[in-house]
XYZ file of C-alpha atoms in Angstrom:
614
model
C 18.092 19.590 7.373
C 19.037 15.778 6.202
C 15.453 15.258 5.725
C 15.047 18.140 3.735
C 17.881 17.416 1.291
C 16.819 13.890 0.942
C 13.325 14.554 -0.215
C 14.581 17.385 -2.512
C 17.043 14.540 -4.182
C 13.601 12.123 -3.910
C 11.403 14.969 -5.851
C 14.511 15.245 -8.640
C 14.180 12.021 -9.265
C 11.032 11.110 -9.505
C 8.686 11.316 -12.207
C 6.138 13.641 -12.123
C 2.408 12.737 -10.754
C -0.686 12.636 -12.905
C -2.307 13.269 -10.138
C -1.481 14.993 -6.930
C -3.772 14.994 -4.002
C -3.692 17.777 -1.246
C -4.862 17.366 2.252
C -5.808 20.031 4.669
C -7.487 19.716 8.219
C -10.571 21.967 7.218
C -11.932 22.518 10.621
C -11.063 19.598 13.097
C -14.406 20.285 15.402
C -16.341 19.552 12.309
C -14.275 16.468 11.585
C -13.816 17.865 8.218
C -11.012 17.652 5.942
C -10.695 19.559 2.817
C -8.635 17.813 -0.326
C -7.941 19.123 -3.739
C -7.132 16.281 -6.230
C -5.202 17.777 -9.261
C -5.445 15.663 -12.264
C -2.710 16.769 -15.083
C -4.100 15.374 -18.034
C -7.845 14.308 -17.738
C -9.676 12.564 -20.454
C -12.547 14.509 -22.314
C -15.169 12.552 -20.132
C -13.278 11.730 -16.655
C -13.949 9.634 -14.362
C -13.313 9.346 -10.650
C -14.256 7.340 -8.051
C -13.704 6.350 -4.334
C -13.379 2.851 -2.757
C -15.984 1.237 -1.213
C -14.059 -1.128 1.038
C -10.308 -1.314 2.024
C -7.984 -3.987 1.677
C -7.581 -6.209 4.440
C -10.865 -5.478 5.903
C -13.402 -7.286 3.702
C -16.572 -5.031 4.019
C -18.085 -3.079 1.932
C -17.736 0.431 3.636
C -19.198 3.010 1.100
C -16.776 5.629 1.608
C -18.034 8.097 -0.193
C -20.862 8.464 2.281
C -18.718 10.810 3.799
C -17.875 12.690 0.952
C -19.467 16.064 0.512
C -19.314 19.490 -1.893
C -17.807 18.067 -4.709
C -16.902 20.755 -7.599
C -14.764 21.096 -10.509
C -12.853 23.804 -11.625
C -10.190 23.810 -15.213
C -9.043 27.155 -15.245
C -11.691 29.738 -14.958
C -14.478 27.222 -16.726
C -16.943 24.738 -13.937
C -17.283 21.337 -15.854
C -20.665 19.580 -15.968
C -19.402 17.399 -13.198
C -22.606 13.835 -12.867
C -22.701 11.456 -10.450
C -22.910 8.106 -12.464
C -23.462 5.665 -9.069
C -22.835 5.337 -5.475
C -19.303 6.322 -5.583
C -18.318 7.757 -8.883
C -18.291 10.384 -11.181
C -18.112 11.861 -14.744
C -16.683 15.786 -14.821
C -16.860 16.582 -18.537
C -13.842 18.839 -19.766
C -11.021 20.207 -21.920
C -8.701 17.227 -22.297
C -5.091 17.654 -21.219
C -5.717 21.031 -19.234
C -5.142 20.249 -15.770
C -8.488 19.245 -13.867
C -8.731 19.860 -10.099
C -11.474 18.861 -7.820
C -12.425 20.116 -4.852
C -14.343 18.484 -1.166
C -14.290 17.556 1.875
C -14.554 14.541 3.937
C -15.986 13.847 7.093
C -13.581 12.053 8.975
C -15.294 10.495 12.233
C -14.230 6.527 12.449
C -11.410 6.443 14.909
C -10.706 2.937 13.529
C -7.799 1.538 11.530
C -9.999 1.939 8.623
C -11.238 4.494 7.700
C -10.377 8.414 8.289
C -10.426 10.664 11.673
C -9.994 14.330 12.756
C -10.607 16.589 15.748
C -8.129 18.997 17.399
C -6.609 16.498 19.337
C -5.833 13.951 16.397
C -5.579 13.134 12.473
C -5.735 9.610 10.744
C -6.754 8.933 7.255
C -6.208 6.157 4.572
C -6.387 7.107 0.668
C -9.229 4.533 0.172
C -11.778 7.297 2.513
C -9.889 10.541 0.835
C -8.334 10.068 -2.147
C -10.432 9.302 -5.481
C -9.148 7.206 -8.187
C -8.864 8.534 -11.459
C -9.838 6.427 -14.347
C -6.779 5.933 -16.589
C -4.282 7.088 -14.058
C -3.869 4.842 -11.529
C -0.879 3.385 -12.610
C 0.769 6.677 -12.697
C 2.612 8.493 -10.101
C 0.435 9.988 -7.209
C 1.648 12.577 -5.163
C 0.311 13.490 -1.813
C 0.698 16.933 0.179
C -0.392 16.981 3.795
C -0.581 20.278 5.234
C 0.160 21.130 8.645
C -3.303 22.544 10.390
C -3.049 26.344 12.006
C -2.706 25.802 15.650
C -2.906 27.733 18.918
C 0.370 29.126 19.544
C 0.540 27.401 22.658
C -0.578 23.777 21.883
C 1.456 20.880 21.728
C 2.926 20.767 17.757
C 1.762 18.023 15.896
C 4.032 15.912 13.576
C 2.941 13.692 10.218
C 4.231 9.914 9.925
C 3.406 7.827 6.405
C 5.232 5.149 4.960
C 5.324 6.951 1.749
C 8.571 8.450 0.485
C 9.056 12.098 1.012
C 9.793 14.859 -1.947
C 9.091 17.675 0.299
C 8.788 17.800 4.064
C 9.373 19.956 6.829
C 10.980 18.966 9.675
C 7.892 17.677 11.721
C 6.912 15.810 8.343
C 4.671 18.199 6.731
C 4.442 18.425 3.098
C 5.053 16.448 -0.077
C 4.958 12.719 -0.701
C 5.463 10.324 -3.542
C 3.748 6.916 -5.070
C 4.262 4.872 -8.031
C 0.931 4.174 -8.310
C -3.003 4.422 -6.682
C -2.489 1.253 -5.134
C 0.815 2.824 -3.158
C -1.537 6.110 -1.594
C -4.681 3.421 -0.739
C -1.711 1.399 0.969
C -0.101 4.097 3.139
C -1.910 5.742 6.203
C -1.180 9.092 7.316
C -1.071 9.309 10.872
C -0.883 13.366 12.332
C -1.219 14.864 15.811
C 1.623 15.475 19.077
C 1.960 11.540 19.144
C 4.963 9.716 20.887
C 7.866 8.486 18.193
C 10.897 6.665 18.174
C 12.912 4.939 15.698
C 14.733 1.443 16.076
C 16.735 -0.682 13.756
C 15.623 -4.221 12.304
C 18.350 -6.399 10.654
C 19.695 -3.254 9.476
C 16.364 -2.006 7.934
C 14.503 1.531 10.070
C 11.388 1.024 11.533
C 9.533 3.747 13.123
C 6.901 3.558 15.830
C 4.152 6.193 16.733
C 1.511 6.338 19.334
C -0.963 8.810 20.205
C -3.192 8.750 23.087
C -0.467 7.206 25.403
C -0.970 7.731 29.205
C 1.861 9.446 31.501
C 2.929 5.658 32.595
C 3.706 4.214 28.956
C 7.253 2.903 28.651
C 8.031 3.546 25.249
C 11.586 2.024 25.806
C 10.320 -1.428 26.451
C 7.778 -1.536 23.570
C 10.634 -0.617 21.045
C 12.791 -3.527 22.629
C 9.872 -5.892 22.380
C 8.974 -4.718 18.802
C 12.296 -5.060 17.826
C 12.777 -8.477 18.823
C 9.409 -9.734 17.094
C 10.989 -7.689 13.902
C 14.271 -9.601 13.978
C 12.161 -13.010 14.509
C 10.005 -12.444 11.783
C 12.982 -10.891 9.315
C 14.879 -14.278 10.170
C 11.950 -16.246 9.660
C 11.810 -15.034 6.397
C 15.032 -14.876 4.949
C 17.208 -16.397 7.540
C 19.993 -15.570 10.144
C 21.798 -13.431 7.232
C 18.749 -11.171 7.219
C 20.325 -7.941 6.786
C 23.819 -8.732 6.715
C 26.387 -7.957 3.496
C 26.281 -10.354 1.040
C 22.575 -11.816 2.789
C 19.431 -12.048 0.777
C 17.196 -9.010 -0.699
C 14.766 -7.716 2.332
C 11.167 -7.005 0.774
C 10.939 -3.660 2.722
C 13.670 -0.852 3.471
C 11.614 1.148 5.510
C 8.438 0.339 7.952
C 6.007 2.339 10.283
C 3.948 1.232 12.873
C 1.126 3.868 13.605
C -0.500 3.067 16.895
C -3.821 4.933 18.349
C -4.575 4.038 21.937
C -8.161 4.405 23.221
C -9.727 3.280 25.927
C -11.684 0.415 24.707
C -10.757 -0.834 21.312
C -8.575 -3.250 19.517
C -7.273 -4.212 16.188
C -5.073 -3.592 12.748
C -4.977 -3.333 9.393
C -1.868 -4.313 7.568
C 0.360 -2.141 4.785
C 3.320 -2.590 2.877
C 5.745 -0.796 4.860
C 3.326 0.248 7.678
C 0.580 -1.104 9.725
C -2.101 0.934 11.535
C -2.956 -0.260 14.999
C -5.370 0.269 17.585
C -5.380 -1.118 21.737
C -6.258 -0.164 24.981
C -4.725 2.152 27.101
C -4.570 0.099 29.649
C -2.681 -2.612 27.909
C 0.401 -0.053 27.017
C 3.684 -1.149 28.418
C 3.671 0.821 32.109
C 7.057 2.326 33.327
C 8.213 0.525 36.940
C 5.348 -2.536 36.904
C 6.327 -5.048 38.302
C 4.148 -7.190 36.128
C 2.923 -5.952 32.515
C -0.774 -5.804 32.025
C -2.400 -9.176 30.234
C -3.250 -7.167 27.836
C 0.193 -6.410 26.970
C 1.119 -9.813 25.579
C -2.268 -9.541 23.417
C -0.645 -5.746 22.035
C 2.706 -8.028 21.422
C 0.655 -10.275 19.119
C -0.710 -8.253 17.188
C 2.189 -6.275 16.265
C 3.431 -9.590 15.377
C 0.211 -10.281 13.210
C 0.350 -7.457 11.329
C 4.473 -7.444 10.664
C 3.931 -10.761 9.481
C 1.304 -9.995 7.097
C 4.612 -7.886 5.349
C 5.095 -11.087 3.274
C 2.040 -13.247 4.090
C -0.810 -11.217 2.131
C 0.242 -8.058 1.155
C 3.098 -9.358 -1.243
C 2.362 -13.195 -1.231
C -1.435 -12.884 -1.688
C -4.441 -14.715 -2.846
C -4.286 -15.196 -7.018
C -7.441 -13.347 -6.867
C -6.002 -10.331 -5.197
C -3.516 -9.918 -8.117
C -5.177 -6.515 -8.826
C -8.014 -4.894 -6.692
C -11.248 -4.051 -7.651
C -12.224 -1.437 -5.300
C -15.774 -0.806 -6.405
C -16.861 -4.089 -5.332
C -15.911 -7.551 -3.230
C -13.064 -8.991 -3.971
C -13.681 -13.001 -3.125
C -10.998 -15.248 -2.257
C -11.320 -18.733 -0.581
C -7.783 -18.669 0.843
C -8.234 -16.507 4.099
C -8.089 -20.021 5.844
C -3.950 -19.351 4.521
C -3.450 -15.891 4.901
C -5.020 -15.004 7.814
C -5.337 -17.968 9.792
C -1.532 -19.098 9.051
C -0.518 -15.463 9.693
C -2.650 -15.800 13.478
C -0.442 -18.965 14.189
C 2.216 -17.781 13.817
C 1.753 -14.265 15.633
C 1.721 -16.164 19.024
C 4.771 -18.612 18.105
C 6.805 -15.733 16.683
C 6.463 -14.119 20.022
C 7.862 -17.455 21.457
C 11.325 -17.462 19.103
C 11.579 -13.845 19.933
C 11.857 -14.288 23.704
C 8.908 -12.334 24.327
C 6.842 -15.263 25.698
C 7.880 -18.629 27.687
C 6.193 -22.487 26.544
C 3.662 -21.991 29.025
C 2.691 -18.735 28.161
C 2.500 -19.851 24.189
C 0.772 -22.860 25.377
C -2.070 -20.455 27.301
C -2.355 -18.564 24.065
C -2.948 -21.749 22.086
C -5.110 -22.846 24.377
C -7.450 -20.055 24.180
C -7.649 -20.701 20.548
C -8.665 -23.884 20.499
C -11.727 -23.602 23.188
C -12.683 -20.776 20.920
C -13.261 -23.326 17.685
C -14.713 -25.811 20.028
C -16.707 -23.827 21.636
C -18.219 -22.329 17.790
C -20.992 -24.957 16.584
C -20.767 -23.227 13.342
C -17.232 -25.275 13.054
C -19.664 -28.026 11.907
C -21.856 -26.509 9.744
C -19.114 -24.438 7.404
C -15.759 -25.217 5.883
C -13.130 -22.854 6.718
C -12.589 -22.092 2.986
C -16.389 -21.508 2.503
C -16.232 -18.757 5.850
C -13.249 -17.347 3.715
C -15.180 -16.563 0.556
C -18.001 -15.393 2.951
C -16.002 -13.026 5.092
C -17.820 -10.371 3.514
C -21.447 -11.319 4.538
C -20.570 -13.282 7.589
C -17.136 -12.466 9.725
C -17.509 -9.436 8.851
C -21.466 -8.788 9.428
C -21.572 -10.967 12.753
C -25.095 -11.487 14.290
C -26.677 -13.700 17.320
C -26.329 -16.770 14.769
C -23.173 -16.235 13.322
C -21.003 -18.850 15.395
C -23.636 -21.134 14.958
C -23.588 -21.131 10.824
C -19.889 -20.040 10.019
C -16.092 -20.356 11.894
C -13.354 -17.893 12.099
C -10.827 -18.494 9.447
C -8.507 -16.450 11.580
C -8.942 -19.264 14.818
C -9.819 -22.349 13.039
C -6.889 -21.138 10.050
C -4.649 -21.037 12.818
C -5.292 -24.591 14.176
C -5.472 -25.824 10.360
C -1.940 -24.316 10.365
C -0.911 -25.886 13.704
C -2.318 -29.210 12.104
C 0.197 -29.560 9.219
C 2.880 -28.334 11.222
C 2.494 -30.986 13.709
C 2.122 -33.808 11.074
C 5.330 -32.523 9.064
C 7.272 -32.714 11.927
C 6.136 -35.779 12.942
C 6.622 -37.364 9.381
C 10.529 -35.752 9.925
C 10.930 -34.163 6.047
C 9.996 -30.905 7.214
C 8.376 -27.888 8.774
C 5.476 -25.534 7.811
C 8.563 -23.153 8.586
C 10.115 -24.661 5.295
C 6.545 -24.923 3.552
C 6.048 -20.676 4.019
C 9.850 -20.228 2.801
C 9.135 -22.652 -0.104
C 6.119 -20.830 -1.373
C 8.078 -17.075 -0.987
C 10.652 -18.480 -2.705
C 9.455 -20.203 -5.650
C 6.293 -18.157 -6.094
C 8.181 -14.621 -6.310
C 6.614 -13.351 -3.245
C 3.512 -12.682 -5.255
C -0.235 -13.916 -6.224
C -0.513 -17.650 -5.178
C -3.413 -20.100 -5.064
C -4.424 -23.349 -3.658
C -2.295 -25.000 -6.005
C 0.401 -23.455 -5.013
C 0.526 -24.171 -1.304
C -0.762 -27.698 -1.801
C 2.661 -28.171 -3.995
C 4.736 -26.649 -1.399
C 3.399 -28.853 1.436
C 4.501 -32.298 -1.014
C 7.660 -30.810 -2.050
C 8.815 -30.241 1.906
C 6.596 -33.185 2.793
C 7.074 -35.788 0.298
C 3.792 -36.681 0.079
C 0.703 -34.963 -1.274
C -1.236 -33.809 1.638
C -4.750 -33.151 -0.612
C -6.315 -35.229 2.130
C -5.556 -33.537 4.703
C -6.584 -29.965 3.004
C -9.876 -31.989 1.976
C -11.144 -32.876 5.185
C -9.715 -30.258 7.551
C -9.957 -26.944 4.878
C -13.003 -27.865 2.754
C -14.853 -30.092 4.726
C -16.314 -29.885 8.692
C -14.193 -32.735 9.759
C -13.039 -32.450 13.510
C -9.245 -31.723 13.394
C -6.697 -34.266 14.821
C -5.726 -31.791 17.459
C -5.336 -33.781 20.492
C -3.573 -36.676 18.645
C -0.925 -34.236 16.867
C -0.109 -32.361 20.635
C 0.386 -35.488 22.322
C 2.869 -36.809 19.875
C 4.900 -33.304 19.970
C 4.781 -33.458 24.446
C 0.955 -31.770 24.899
C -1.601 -33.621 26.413
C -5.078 -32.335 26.329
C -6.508 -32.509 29.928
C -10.602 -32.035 30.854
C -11.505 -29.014 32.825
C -15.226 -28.143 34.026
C -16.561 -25.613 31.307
C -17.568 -22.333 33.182
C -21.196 -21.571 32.949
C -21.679 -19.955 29.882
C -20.171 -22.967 27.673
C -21.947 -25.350 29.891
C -25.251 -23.891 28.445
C -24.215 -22.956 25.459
C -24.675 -19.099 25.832
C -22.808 -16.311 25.624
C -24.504 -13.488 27.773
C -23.817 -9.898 28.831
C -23.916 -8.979 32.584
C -24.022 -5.264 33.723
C -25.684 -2.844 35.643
C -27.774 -5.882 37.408
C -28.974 -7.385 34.418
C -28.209 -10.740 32.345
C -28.713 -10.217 28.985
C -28.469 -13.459 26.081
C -26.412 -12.609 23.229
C -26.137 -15.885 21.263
C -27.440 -19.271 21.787
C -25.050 -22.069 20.767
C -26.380 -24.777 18.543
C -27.759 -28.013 20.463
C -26.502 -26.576 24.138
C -28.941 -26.501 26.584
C -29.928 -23.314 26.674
C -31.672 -23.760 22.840
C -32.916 -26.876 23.776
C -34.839 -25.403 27.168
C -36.115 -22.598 24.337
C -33.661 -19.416 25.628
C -33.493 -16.722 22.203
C -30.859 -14.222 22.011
C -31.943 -10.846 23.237
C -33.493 -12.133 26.053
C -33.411 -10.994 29.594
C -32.735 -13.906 32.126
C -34.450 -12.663 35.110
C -34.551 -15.703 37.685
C -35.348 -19.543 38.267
C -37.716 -21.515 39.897
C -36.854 -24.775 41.632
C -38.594 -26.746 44.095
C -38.487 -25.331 47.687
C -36.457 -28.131 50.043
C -38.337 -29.588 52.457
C -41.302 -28.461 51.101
C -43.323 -30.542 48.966
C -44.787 -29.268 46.044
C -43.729 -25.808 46.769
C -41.318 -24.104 44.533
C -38.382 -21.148 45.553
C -38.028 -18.491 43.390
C -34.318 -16.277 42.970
C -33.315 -13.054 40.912
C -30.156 -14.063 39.092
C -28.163 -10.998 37.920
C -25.115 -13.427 37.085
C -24.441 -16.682 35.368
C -22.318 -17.457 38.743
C -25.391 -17.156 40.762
C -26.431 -19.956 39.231
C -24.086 -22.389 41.521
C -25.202 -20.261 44.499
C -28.964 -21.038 44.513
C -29.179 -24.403 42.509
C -26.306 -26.399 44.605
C -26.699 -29.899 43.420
C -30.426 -29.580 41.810
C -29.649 -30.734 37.735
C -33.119 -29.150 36.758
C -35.013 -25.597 36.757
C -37.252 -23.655 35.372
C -35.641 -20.110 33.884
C -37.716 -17.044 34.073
C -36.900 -15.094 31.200
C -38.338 -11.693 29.534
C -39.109 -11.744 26.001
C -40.640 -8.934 24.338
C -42.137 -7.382 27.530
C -43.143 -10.733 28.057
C -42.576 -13.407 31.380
C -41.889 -16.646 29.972
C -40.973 -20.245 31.746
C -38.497 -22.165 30.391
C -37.410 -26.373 31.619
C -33.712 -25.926 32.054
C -31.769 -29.190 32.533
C -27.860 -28.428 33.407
C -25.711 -30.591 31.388
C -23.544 -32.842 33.626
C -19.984 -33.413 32.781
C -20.023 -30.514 30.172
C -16.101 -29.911 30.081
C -13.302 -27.303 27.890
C -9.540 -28.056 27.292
C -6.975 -27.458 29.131
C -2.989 -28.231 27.550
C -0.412 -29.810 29.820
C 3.167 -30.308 28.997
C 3.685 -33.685 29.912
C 7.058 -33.978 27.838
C 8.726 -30.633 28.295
C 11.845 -30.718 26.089
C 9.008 -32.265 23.101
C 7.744 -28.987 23.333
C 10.748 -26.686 23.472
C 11.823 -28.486 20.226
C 8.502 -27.726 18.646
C 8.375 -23.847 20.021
C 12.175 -22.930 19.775
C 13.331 -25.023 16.763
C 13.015 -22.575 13.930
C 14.816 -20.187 16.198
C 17.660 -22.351 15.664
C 18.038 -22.076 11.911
């Protein structure tokens, strides 16, 4: 009943929408839901249009490949209603006589990105339902879910949005408000008999939702652990007065994290106040384990990734994001910043909120760092130049993509872990104080290069356009070994398993070894390997035997130790197009990956736990 007065004192005072778009689950076994998008006062010639991509995910996704039966009514006249491209429209009509369209989407990407429905499950974001309407997108939207007729004896499902309510029923059915387009493209709807509980962050509510959990999910211990990375990140932010009287303005007053677990997927897409997620089953929290899964501290992160990217993107954002263009790309070279800054400090925000230990943050890092070292493509691209080609590269990955690009995400974080290091070491200063310095003086809004390179020298003293020329706009190897030594890391040599001994990274199932990518100058391209090829075997002379050979079916890079022993030199059998082919293999010697050691452990507790501290 509280929520139902609320939203009526919401709907009083809220303007009323230009346009109001209403959602129904049309018929969940088609995947198919129905919307009717009421525009109030339409132009003469209107003009809609859906997204082609979503923000955050920087592919071009034509949405309105899924959109089907689109017809116009205004009153009891049909207006001429012509496609103009792709993904918009002209409906020519009375102007000012309310204009309402009418179609349906199929909704079959259970992703964070896009739109899903069957009977056990709803998901959509505005960018795959909604249309814009030309000369009304920065008027109030309003946005009416409707509950979906169900079996009288199936579990009830329940609607959770970030958006504010006018209208709802109890089980959060019904009416919801935006200021603007941008507000509905921003807010997933998540609907279905998911899991839910509510928790408090520095006094602001957060709500969590998962469908698809298993019988053994502990939904207390993932609130405590989201909680915790909440308050870290809050603090981070605005410090220990986060949420306190008289403490500084909070950028959000309400949040929702919407999480789908599958059985094999993994991933998120960032929101204002919400953040769709997506994870294995199997990496849930489990009720009574006496050890959480692995994957569980990978979950952790990413909740951590995606609360972060509250300030870091979706409010602080690249100059060029100032105002989206949704029919097109939207470049930016600053995903180096935004993503790869946000992806270091997932991990150590996990470490100030207790969730992790120094040797668990320093397994983490060390992952990340094998995985830039192990990408030739580190060589051939600048990080910024990978950020302005997310679009045709990260996010269109192929068997040559880590050999002619690098993950702004990975080599952003250790760009981030870079500075860090040296502004510590220098003493004037954190990157802590360089991400508050930028919120701060920059409004929490559009920033560019400029911007941050100013906020390193002001914390720093120094101008640091060296630093961002060699390790953010050029292929220069980064000083990490040099930095984690002076801060109590040393960088020890490990023998590299078999695939980065090659330089391969292969597939193995059902009995066969499949190559998926061949790394630039390993041996594999040098012996003449091509991804998509099958490694069947080797050849090797027969011991004892002079000028005989031994032949052995390999189903496994590990076999490879099994039948070779200490011989340096092969020949592969491979197939290739139907055909057999021989190819001189010569096993690197020596071929080695990193492996971080403490050697100064309260070095690295200062590091880890210092802007905990504040």
């Amino acid at each position: 009943m509280a929520a139902q007065s609320s939203s009526r004192r919401a709907a009083a005072a809220a303007p009323a929408a230009a346009v109001h778009c209403r959602v129904e689950c049309a018929n969940p076994h088609a995947h198919l839901f129905a919307v009717t998008l009421t525009i109030a006062a339409p132009a003469a010639q209107q003009r809609v249009a859906l997204p082609v991509w979503i923000p955050g995910s920087y592919l071009v996704r034509e949405f309105a490949k899924n959109l089907q039966g689109l017809r116009a009514t205004q009153g009891r006249r049909k207006p001429v209603l012509t496609q103009l491209d792709k993904c918009s429209w002209q409906i020519d009509c009375v102007p000012g006589q309310p204009l309402v369209l009418h179609y349906q989407v199929c909704a079959y990407d259970n992703s964070v990105r896009t739109a899903w429905l069957d009977d056990a499950r709803g998901f959509f974001n505005g960018t795959s339902l909604c249309l814009r309407v030309e000369g009304r997108t920065d008027e109030p939207h309003a946005l009416e879910v409707v509950a979906p007729a169900q079996p009288p004896d199936a579990p009830r499902w329940s609607c959770a949005t970030a958006l504010r309510p006018a209208k709802i029923d109890r089980h959060g059915f019904g009416s919801y408000l935006a200021a603007d387009y941008d507000e509905i493209a921003d807010s997933p709807v998540e609907m279905g008999p998911f899991w839910s509980a509510e928790f408090e962050a520095c006094g602001v509510p957060h709500r969590f939702v998962v469908a698809g959990a298993a019988a053994s999910f502990d939904g207390e211990r993932l609130i405590a652990d989201t909680q915790a990375i909440c308050e870290a990140e809050l603090r981070f932010w605005h410090g220990d007065k986060a949420g306190r009287r008289g403490g500084p303005a909070l950028p959000i007053d309400r949040y929702v994290f919407m999480l789908n677990a599958v059985d094999d997927g993994y991933g998120g897409l960032e929101h204002r106040h919400s953040t769709a997620l997506i994870c294995n089953r199997r990496d849930l929290p489990q009720r009574g384990a006496k050890k959480q899964p692995e994957g569980y501290t990978t979950l952790m992160g990413l909740i951590s990734h995606e609360y972060f990217h509250t300030w870091n993107v979706k409010r602080m954002r690249p100059a060029e994001f100032a105002r989206y263009d949704y029919g097109r790309e939207n470049y930016t070279q600053l995903l180096w910043f935004f993503e790869g800054f946000t992806s270091y400090y997932d991990d150590l925000l996990l470490r100030r909120a207790d969730r992790i230990d120094d040797a668990g943050y320093l397994r983490l890092l060390n992952k990340t760092i094998n995985q830039v070292l192990q990408t030739p493509g580190r060589l051939v691209q600048p990080v910024a130049d990978a950020s302005f080609d997310a679009w045709t590269k990260y996010y269109r990955q192929d068997e040559q993509t880590p050999n002619n690009t690098v993950s702004y995400y990975t080599k952003g974080a250790l760009v981030a872990l870079c500075f860090d290091l040296t502004l510590r070491r220098e003493g004037r200063g954190t990157l802590d104080d360089v991400m508050r310095h930028l919120w701060q003086h920059g409004d929490g809004g559009p920033i560019s290069e400029a911007d941050i390179a100013a906020a390193l020298e002001a914390v720093g003293g120094r101008s640091y356009a060296a630093e961002l020329a060699q390790w953010v706009h050029a292929t220069d190897e980064l000083p990490l070994a040099q930095l984690l030594r002076a801060h109590g890391v040393a960088a020890l040599d490990d023998p590299s398993q078999p695939a980065q001994a090659l330089g391969l990274r292969v597939a193995e199932s059902n009995g066969s070894l499949q190559i998926k990518v061949v790394l630039r100058g390993g041996a594999a391209e040098k012996a003449g390997f091509s991804a998509n090829d099958e490694w069947i075997g080797i050849e090797l002379p027969a011991a004892g035997r002079k000028g005989q050979v031994q032949a052995w079916r390999i189903t496994k890079l590990d076999d490879l130790a099994l039948y070779l022993g200490d011989a340096t030199r092969c020949t592969a059998i491979v197939a290739r197009d139907r055909k057999l082919l021989r190819l001189p293999l010569a096993l690197p010697a020596g071929a080695t990956t990193w492996r971080l050691f403490a050697h100064d452990a309260a070095k690295v507790a200062d590091w880890l736990t210092a802007g905990a501290r504040r």
